[in-house]
Each structure stands twice: as C-alpha cells, then as structure tokens.
XYZ file of C-alpha atoms in Angstrom:
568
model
C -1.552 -98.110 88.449
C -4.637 -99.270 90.704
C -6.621 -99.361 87.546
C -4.507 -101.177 85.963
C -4.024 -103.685 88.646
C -8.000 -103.657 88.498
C -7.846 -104.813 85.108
C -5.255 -107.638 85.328
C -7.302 -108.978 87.838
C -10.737 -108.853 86.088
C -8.713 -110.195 83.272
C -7.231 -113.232 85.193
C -10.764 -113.680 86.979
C -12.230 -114.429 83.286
C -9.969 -116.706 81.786
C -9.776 -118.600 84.894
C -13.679 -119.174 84.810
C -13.027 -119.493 80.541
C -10.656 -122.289 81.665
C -12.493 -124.249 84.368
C -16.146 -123.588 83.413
C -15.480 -123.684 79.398
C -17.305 -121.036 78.540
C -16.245 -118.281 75.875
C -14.725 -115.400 77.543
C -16.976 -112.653 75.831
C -19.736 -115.300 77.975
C -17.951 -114.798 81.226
C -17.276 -110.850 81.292
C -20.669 -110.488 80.618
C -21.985 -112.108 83.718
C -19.265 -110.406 85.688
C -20.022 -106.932 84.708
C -23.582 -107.627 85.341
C -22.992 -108.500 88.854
C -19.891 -105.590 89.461
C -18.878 -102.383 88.587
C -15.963 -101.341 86.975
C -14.433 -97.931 85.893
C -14.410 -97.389 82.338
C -10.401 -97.540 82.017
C -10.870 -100.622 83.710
C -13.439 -102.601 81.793
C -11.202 -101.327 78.258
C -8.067 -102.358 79.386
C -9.456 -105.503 80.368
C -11.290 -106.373 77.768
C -8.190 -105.501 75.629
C -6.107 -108.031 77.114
C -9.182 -110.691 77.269
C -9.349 -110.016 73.705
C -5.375 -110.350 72.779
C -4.823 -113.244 75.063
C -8.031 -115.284 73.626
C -7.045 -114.871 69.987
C -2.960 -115.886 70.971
C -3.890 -118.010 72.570
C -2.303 -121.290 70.573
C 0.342 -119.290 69.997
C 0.787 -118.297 74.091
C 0.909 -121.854 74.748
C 3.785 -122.377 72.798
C 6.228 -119.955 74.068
C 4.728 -121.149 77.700
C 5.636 -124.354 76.809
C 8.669 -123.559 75.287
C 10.201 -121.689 78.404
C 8.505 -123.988 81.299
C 10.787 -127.123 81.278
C 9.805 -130.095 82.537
C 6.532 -128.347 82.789
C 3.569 -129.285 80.766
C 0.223 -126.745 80.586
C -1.984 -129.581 82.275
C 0.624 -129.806 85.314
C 0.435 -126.200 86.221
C -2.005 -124.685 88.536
C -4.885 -122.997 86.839
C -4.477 -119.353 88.553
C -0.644 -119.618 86.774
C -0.915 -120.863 84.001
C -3.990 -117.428 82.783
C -1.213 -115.549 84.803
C 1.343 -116.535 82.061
C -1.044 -116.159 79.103
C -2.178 -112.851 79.608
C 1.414 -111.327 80.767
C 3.126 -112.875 77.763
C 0.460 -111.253 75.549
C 1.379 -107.869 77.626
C 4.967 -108.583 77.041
C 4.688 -108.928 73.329
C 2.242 -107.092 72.114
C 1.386 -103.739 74.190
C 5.019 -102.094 73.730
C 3.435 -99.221 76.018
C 3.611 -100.938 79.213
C 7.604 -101.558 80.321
C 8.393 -104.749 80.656
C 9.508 -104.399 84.450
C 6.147 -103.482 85.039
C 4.196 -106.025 83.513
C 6.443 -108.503 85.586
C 6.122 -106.865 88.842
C 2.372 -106.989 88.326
C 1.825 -110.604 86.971
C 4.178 -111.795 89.771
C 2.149 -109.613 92.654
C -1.129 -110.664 91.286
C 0.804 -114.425 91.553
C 1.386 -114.220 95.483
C -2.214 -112.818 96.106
C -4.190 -115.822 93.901
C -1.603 -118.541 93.740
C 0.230 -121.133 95.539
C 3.478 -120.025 97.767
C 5.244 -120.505 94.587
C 3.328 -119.048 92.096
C 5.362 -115.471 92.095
C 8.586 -117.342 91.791
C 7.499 -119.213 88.988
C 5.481 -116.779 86.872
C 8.797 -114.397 87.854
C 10.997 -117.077 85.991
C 9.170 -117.485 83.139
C 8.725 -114.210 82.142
C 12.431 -112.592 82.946
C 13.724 -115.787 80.746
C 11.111 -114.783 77.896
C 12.305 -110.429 79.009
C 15.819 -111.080 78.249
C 15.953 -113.846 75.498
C 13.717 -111.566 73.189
C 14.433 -108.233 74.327
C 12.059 -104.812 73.569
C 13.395 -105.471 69.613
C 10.967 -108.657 69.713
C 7.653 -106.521 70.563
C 5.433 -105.886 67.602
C 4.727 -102.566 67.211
C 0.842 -102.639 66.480
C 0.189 -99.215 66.986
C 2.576 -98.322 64.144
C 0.732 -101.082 62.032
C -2.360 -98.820 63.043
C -1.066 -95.893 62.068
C -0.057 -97.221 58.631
C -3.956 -98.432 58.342
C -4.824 -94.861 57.670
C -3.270 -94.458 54.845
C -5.694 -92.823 52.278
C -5.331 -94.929 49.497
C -6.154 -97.741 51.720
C -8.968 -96.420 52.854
C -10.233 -94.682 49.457
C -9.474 -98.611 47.942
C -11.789 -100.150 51.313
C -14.539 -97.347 50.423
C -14.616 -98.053 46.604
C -15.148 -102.127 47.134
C -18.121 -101.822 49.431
C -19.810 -105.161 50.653
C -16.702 -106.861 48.434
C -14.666 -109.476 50.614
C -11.025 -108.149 50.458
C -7.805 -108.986 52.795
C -4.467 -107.462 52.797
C -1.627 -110.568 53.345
C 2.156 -110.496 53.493
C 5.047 -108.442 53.414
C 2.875 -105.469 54.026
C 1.919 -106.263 57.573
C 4.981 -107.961 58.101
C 6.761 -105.233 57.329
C 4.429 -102.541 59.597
C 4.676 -104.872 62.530
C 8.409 -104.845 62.600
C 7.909 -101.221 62.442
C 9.552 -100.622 59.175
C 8.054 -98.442 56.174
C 6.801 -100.208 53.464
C 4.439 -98.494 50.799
C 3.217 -101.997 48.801
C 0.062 -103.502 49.272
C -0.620 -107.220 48.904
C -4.535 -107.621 48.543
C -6.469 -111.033 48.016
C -9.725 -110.436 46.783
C -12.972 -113.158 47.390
C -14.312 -113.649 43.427
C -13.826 -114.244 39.836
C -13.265 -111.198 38.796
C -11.139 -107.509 39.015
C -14.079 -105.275 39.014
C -13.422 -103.317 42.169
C -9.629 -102.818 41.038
C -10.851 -101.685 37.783
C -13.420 -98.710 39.802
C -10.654 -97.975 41.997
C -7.934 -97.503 39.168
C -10.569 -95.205 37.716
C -10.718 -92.975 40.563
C -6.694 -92.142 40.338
C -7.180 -92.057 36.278
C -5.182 -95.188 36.420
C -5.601 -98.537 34.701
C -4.693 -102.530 36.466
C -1.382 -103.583 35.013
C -2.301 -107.082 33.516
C 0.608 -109.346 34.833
C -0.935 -112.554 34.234
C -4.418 -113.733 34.501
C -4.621 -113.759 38.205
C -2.308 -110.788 39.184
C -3.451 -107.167 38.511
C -1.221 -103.934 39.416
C -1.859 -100.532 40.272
C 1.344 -97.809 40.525
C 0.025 -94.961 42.017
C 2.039 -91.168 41.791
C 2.122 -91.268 45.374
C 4.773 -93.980 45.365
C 3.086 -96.736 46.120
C 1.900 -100.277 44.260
C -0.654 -102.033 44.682
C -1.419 -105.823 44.263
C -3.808 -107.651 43.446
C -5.045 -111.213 43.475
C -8.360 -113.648 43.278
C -8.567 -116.269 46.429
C -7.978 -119.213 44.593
C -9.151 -122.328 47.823
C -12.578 -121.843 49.499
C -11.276 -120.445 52.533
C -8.410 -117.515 53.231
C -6.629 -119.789 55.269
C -5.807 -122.447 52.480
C -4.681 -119.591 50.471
C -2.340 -118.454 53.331
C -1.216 -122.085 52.934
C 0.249 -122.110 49.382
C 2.337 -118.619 50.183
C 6.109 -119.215 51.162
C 7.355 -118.110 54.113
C 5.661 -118.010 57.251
C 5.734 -114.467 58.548
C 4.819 -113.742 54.467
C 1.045 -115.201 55.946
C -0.539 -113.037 57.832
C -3.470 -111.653 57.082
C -6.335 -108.822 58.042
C -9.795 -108.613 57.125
C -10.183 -105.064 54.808
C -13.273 -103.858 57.216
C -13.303 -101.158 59.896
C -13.421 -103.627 62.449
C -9.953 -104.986 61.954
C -8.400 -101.637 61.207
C -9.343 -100.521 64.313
C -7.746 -103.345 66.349
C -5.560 -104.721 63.884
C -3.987 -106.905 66.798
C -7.463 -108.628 67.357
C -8.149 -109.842 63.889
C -5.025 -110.979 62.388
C -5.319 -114.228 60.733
C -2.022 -116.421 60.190
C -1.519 -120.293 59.587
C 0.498 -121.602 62.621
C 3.464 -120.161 63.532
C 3.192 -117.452 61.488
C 3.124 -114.834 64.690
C 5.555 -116.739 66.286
C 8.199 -116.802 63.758
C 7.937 -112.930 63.446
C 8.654 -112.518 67.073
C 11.224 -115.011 66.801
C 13.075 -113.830 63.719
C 12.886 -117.074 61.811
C 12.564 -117.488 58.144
C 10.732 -121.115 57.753
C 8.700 -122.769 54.747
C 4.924 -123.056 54.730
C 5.139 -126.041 53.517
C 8.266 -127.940 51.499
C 6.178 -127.366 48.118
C 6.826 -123.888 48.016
C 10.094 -124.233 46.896
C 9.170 -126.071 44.032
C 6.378 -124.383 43.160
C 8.699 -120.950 42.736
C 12.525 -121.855 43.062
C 13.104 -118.134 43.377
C 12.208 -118.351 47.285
C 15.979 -120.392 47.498
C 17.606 -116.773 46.783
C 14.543 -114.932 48.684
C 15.186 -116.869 51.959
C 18.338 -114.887 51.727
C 16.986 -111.450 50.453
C 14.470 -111.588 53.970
C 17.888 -112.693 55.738
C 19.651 -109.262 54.685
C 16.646 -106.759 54.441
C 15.189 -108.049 57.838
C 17.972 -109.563 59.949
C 16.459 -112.289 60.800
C 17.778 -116.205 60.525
C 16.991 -119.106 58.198
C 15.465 -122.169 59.513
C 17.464 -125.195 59.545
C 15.483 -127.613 57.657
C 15.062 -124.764 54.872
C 19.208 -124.338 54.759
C 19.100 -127.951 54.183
C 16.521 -128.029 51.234
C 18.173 -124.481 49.500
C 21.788 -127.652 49.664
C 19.554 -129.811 48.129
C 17.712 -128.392 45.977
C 19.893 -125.061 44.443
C 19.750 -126.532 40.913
C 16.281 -125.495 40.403
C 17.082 -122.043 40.440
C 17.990 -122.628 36.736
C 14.116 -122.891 36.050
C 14.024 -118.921 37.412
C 13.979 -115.998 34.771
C 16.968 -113.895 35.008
C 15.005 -110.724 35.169
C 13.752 -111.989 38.698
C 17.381 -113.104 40.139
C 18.543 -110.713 39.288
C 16.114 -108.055 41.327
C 16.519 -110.521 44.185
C 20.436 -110.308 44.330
C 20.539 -106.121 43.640
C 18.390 -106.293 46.661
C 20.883 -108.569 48.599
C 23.484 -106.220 47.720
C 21.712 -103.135 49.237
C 22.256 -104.160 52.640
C 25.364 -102.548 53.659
C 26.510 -105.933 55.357
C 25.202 -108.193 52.545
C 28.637 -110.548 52.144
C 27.907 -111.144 56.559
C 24.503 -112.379 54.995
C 25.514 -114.884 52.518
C 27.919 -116.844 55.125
C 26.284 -119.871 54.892
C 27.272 -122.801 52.471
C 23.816 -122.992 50.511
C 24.269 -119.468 49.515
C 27.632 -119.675 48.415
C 26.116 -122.898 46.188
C 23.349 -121.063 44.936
C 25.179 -118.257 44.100
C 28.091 -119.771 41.864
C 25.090 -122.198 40.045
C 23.365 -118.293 39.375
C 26.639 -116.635 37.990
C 28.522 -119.378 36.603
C 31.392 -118.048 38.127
C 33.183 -118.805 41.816
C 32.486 -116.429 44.086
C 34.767 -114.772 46.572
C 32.815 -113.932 50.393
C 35.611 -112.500 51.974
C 36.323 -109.640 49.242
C 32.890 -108.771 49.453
C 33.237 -108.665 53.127
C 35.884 -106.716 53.403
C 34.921 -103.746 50.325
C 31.742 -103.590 53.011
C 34.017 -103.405 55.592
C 35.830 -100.579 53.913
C 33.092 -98.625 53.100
C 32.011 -98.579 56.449
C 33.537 -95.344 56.490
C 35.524 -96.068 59.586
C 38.888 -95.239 59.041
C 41.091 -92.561 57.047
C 41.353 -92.005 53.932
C 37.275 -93.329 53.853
C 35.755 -91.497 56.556
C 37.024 -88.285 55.359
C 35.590 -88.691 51.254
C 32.307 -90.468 52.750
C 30.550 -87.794 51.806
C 32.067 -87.447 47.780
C 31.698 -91.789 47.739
C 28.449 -92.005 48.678
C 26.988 -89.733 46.919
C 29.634 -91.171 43.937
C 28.105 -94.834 44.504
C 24.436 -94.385 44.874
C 23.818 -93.014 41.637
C 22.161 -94.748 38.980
C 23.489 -97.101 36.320
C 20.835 -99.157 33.798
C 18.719 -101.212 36.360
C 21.103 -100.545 39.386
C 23.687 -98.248 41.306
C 27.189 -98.213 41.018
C 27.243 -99.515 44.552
C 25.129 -102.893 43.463
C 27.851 -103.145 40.793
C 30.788 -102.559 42.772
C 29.939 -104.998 44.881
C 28.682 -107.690 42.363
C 32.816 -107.146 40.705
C 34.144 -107.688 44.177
C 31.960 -110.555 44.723
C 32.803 -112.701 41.450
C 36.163 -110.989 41.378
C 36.314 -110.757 37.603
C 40.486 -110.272 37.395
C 41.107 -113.664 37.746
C 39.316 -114.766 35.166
C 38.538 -112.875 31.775
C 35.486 -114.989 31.191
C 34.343 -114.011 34.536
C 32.862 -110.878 33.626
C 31.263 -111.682 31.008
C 29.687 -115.034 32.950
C 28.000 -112.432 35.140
C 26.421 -110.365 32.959
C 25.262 -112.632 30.818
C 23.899 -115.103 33.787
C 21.855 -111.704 34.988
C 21.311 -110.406 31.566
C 22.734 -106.921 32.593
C 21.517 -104.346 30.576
C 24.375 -102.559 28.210
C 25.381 -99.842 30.615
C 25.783 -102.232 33.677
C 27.479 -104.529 31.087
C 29.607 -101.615 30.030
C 31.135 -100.554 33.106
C 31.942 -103.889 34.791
C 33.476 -104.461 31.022
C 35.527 -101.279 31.510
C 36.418 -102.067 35.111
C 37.839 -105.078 34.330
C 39.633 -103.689 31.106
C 41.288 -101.083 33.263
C 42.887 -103.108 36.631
C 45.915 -104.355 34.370
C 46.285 -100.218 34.102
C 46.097 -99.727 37.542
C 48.383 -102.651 38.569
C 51.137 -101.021 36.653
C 50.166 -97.546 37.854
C 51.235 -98.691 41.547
C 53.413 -101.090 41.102
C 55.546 -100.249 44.457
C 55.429 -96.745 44.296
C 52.473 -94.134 42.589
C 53.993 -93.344 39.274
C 52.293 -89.323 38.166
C 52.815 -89.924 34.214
C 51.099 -93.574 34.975
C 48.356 -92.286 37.207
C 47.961 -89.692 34.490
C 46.942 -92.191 31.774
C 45.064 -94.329 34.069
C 42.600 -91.088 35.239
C 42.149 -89.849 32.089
C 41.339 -93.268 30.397
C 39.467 -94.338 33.876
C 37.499 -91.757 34.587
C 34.045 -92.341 36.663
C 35.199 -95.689 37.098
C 38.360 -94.874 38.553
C 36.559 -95.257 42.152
C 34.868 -98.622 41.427
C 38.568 -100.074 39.650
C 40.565 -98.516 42.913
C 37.677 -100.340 45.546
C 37.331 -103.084 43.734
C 41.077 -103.952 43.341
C 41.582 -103.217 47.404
C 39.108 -106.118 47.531
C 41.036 -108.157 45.764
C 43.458 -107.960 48.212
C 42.219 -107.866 51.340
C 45.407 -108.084 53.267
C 47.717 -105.961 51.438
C 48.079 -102.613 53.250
C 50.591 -101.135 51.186
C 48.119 -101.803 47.751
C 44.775 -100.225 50.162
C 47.467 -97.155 51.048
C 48.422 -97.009 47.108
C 44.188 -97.410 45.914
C 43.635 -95.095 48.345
C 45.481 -92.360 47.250
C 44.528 -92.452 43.527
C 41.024 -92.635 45.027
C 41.770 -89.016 46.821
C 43.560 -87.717 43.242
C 40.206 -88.279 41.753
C 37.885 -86.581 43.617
C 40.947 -83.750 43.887
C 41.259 -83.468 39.949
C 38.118 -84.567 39.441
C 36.899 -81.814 37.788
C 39.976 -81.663 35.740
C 39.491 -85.398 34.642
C 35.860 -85.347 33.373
C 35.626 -81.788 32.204
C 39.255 -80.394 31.688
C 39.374 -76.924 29.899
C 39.167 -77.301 25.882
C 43.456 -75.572 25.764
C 43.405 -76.601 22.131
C 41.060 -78.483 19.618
C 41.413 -81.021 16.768
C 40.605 -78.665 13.861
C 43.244 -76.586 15.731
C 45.883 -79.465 15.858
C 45.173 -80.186 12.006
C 46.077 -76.830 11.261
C 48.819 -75.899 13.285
C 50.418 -79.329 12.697
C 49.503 -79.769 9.405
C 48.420 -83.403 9.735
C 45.565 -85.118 8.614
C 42.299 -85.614 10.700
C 42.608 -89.023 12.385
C 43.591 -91.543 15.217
C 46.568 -89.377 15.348
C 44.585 -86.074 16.257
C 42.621 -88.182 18.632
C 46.105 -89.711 20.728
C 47.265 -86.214 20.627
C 44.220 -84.870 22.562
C 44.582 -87.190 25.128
C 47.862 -86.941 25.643
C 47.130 -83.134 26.597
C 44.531 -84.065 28.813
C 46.934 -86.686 30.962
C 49.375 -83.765 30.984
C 46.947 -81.637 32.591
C 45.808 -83.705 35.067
C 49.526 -84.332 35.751
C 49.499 -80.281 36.175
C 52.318 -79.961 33.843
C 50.308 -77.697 31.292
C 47.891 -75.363 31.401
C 48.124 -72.794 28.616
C 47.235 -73.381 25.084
C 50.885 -72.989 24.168
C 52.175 -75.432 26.484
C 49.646 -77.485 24.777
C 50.751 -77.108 21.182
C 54.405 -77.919 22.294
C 53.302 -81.186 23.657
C 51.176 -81.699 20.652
C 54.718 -81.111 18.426
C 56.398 -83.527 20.484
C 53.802 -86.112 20.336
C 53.983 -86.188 16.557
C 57.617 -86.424 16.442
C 57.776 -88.857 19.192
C 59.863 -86.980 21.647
C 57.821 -86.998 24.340
C-alpha cells in the first residue's frame, strides 16, 4: 500500500510539472529519477499510470468535464485537476485496484497537496463517476492481453515482418468488453496481399477473394480472418470512413503494443469513450449512406452488446429507413438471424425506427409484443416450460437451411403470418429464405387452422391425433407460435401447452411409430389397388396409435377395413 501511495505521488508530482512547466512527461520522470530513488514497484507502477493518463488524456478531460459542473479545467487548481486525471484513468482502466481504494487514495493524496477542499472535491467527482458507471464500465485490458497471444496472431505478426499491419474493430471491441470473439479485422499499409498470401500458405490455405480490396482467411481452428489495404495516407482517416465509433479502435501489429495494449490504442474521438459509455454513435453521417446496412446493424450491436443508440442516429435510421432497399437480402438477412439470437431481442427492437425499418425489410407489419412475450415464455420460468427446458432447447437450437428453428420461431411470431396468408410468403421472399426455412414457416402456417380446431375449448384426442401426426417436428414451433398470437389468453397457453407436453411424451411414437402393417400388406389383405387410398389408410393407423387405441397388427387391419368402408 506504501508503494503504491509512492507511486501516485511520483505520478501526480510529474504531470503537475508536465502541466505547469510544459514539458513531455517521459522529459520530467527522467529528471526526477535522476535526482531520487525509487523502488522498482514504484517507478513501474508509476510510470504505468504516467503512461495511461498521458495517452487519455483528451479523453480524461471529457468525463472531468462532464461530471465537474459549473467547473471548467482552467478554473480548477492544478494539484486537482492531475489528481482527477490520473484516478479516473485508475478507475477505468486498471480493474485490479477496487474502486474504494483508488478513491481513498486520490482523496488522501488531495488533503496532503491541495487546498482545504481539494479531498471533498476530488471525493465528489469520482464517487459520481464510481456509481454512474459501475465495475461493468471498466475495460478489461488484461483480458484484451491475454487474447493477444493467440497463436495465429502471432504466427500472422511473425510471417509479415517489417510489413505495417493494424488490427481495428469489433475484435478489440469485443476483447475489451471482455467477451470472446475469434475474428480478426486487419488493415494492412500497401498495394498489395502478399503477406496474406505467405501466411495462407503456412496453414495450406488460400485468401478468399471477396472483392478487390477484401481478402479472407477461415482457418480449422475456428477462426476468420480479414483483410484489407489502408486506403487514406494515414490510419486515422481510415478509422474515419468505418461506422460506428467503438467499431474504430485500433492497435499497431508490433510487440510493443501487444505488450501494453492499453498504451497504444489508436481511436478517432470518442471512440474510448463511447465504449465505456455504452453508446452506439456514427463516425460521421456518411456512413449510413455509404452502407445502409449499418440502419439494421445499429440494432444488431444494440442486442449482442447491450448497449444504447445515440439519439441523433435514431433520428437518421426515421429518416432515412428507405435505403435499406439498396441492401442485398443475403446481408439482412444475417443481420436480423443475429438480432434474433439474443434471447431478449423483441426488448431490443422497442424503438419506433426499428419497428419502421423492419416492416420496409419484410413487407409485412410486424407484431413487438408477440415476440416479446414467446421470449418471455421461453424464459423457462414457469410450468409447463421450466420443466421441458431441457427437451425445447435442445428441440429449438438445431439447425434448419441458414438458421435454427429458434431464429424461425421467432421470425413467425414476429410477422405473425395467421393473419395474413400473404404474410408468409412476404417474409421469405423479402429474406430470400432458402427452401427448408421456406418450408417449415410454409408448414407452420398451413397447420394453425389444424390446431385452432384441435382446442377449440376443450383438447379433442381424435383431433390432437391428426394434428401430431400431420404436425410433427413442427408441432412445437405451431403450439409457441400460436401462444404468441395470443398473448393474453391463458386458457389457449394452458391448451398449447399441453399438446406441447403430448409431443415430447409420444414423441417417439409420432416421428418413428412401429411399421404394425405396410402398404403392400394393405393391398393384399384389402384387395385394393395401390394409391392415395393406401396412403390415407396408413395414416389413419398412425393417428390411432398415437391416440393409443391400437397397437397390434390386427387392431391395425380392422381399422384399415373400416377406413375403406367408411365406418370409422
């Protein structure tokens, strides 16, 4: 703790002389240390902080100024205002220290340097900045760190040598939030792909060609990697024609940087600020012409990070939703399955520029609040749910064409495609589903009218019967999708429920039922003619087993008798 205090007070005692005297800092430690001596632990953590604080520094000022009302930078004392800088950089950025404790120590250091007021007012500052962000606001940099040593990172830094190379975006932004991300966003300085080409070699790979500035690697590991020519003179005006703010930063692909990644970040203004802040802002208003995708990608950031959309850009997404028509559907599409993976997507789409966006994408009006609720629902929180979470998870997340049942079940609850036949096939035309996503929001669709007169009131077995066996998988997505559809009719949830439950019961029984007879079999013993006829008669069997009222071959050709002489 004495070291530490040690430090913060070196560390004050150089960007006060940095302030006054207007020297560079590295300037000013120098001629301290060569005048005192410090422990080693001292002189690191020092430096450390000297470092951070020095390159924040623009971005310090702002959240001082931000938090000291009726305060400007120039009206407060000297010894507070370094206090403030280098405390807020502790807040933020070394997640290590608890915050209690870098308050208690900016606020002592305060009383012993400052005025009779300074520990009151550094103390004020920083507890508003402690409790309005939180520990969820603090970057984690040594996870970023950690993610640095990633080997094809460092096999890709070895194989371009003396090659200028930076790694930008949703990379970074992803490590710093602390969440795992496994694509790589690389700018490189020149004309040409030659060091992608050597490194693709080394994994026996070859550059995916996506367009003449864009090359792609897809390594077995799991992980992508792209790849893109600066196009201004400097880094920064690249950074500049990107999107979204916290999609610019930007580190330097040399050892220095990957060592303190913290120290040698490079973002236009803001950037770092609207990270810790959560926001989702513009670069500049251009970007939104120059790909009208990011209207529906302000909203896929919203859902996968939690964080909220700037004002001004909600405004422009009102204004200027129409352009989304200029978009591929390949690429909306992959933007909205992604929407729909959070499992709170319908709390993310609240706001009345997506709702507009949406219906100009699908063609079709959309309904929030059934979305809402099926995510409510499968929340898991209450019976029947909670008890077949595992059997409807594991139901929902498999695979179907480009995307999961889930994606689909909650695309059907979205545009609500019962009340409207055209509905359906609005959707999957607008997203050009492929045919088996086409197929089973077809079939979905096709089958409520079934289920509707399956429950009418009361579950009807002989009804429930012919809905299973002509349902099938999508018996679940039908059951969920219509409980969407009315949100506040308990009765219909109890009724959905339960043929939910019948499913996974019978469900063996429904998809694979025992073979009790066949249709060569039927021909023969019935003496009819192969056909639609033999075909009704089969499933008529296989409703009467799920119903449980056959199970022998016998039984079977009985039923099959009455069938054909329409007594049944």
């Amino acid at each position: 703790m004495k070291n530490r205090r040690k430090a913060r007070e070196l560390t004050l005692q150089i960007l006060y002389q940095t302030d006054i005297r207007k020297v560079s800092a590295g300037e000013a430690l120098k001629i301290v240390l060569s005048c005192y001596h410090f422990k080693p632990e001292v002189e690191e953590f020092s430096r450390g902080l000297i470092q951070g604080t020095c390159h924040f520094l623009p971005q310090l000022d702002d959240i001082i100024k931000r938090y000291a009302r009726n305060w400007t930078l120039d009206r407060m004392a000297t010894i507070d205002r370094n206090i403030l800088r280098f405390s807020i950089y502790e807040l933020l950025f070394l997640k290590e220290i608890p915050p209690a404790v870098t308050i208690n120590e900016a606020v002592e250091i305060a009383k012993r340097y400052g005025t009779l007021d300074s520990g009151k007012f550094v103390n004020g500052i920083l507890d508003k900045i402690r409790k309005e962000r939180g520990s969820s606001s603090v970057l984690r940099w040594s996870y970023l760190s950690q993610k640095f040593r990633n080997p094809v990172l460092a096999s890709f830094i070895k194989t371009k040598k003396t090659k200028k190379a930076w790694l930008v975006g949703g990379f970074i932004r992803d490590s710093l939030l602390g969440r795992e991300s496994r694509d790589f966003d690389i700018v490189l300085d020149g004309s040409d792909f030659e060091p992608v080409e050597r490194f693709a070699r080394k994994y026996g790979k070859s550059p995916i060609c996506l367009n003449s500035e864009l090359r792609r690697i897809v390594l077995n590991e799991g992980c992508q990697l792209d790849f893109t020519l600066k196009k201004s003179s400097t880094l920064e005006s690249d950074l500049n024609r990107r999107d979204f703010t916290i999609d610019t930063l930007a580190l330097d692909l040399d050892s220095n940087s990957l060592n303190n990644p913290h120290l040698y970040l490079i973002g236009i203004k803001n950037s770092l600020e609207d990270l810790l802040n959560g926001k989702i802002a513009l670069v500049t208003n251009k970007a939104l012409d120059d790909d009208p995708l990011r209207l529906l990608k302000a909203f896929r950031l919203k859902s996968q990070l939690g964080f909220e959309i700037e004002k001004n850009l909600l405004n422009m997404i009102l204004e200027k939703y129409q352009s989304i028509d200029k978009v591929s559907a390949e690429r909306i599409k992959e933007e909205i399955f992604l929407i729909l993976s959070n499992p709170k997507a319908g709390d993310h789409l609240t706001h009345p520029a997506a709702k507009k966006l949406l219906e100009r994408i699908l063609d079709t009006p959309i309904r929030l609040e059934n979305l809402r609720y099926l995510e409510k629902i499968l929340n898991f929180e209450t019976e029947p749910f909670s008890s077949l979470k595992p059997k409807l998870s594991q139901h929902l997340k498999r695979k179907v064409g480009g995307g999961t049942r889930l994606k689909l079940l909650k695309m059907i609850s979205l545009t609500s495609p019962f009340s409207s036949k055209k509905a359906a096939e609005k959707v999957t035309k607008a997203l050009k589903l492929g045919k088996k996503e086409t197929k089973l929001i077809q079939k979905v669709t096709a089958l409520f009218p079934l289920l509707e007169e399956s429950i009418d009131k009361h579950l009807d077995s002989s009804k429930i019967s012919v809905f299973l066996s002509q349902g099938k998988e999508e018996t679940v997505e039908t059951c969920l999708a219509a409980i969407a559809f009315k949100p506040e009719d308990a009765s219909y949830l109890r009724l959905c429920s339960e043929v939910i439950v019948t499913f996974f019961k019978k469900q063996v029984l429904i998809l694979h039922p025992p073979k009790l007879v066949s249709g060569d079999e039927l021909i023969k013993f019935l003496g009819i003619q192969p056909g639609p006829k033999v075909s009704i008669i089969l499933e008529k069997i296989h409703q009467a087993q799920i119903s449980g009222k056959i199970q022998q071959k016998e039984e079977a050709i009985r039923l099959a008798c009455r069938v054909l002489n329409d007594k049944d």
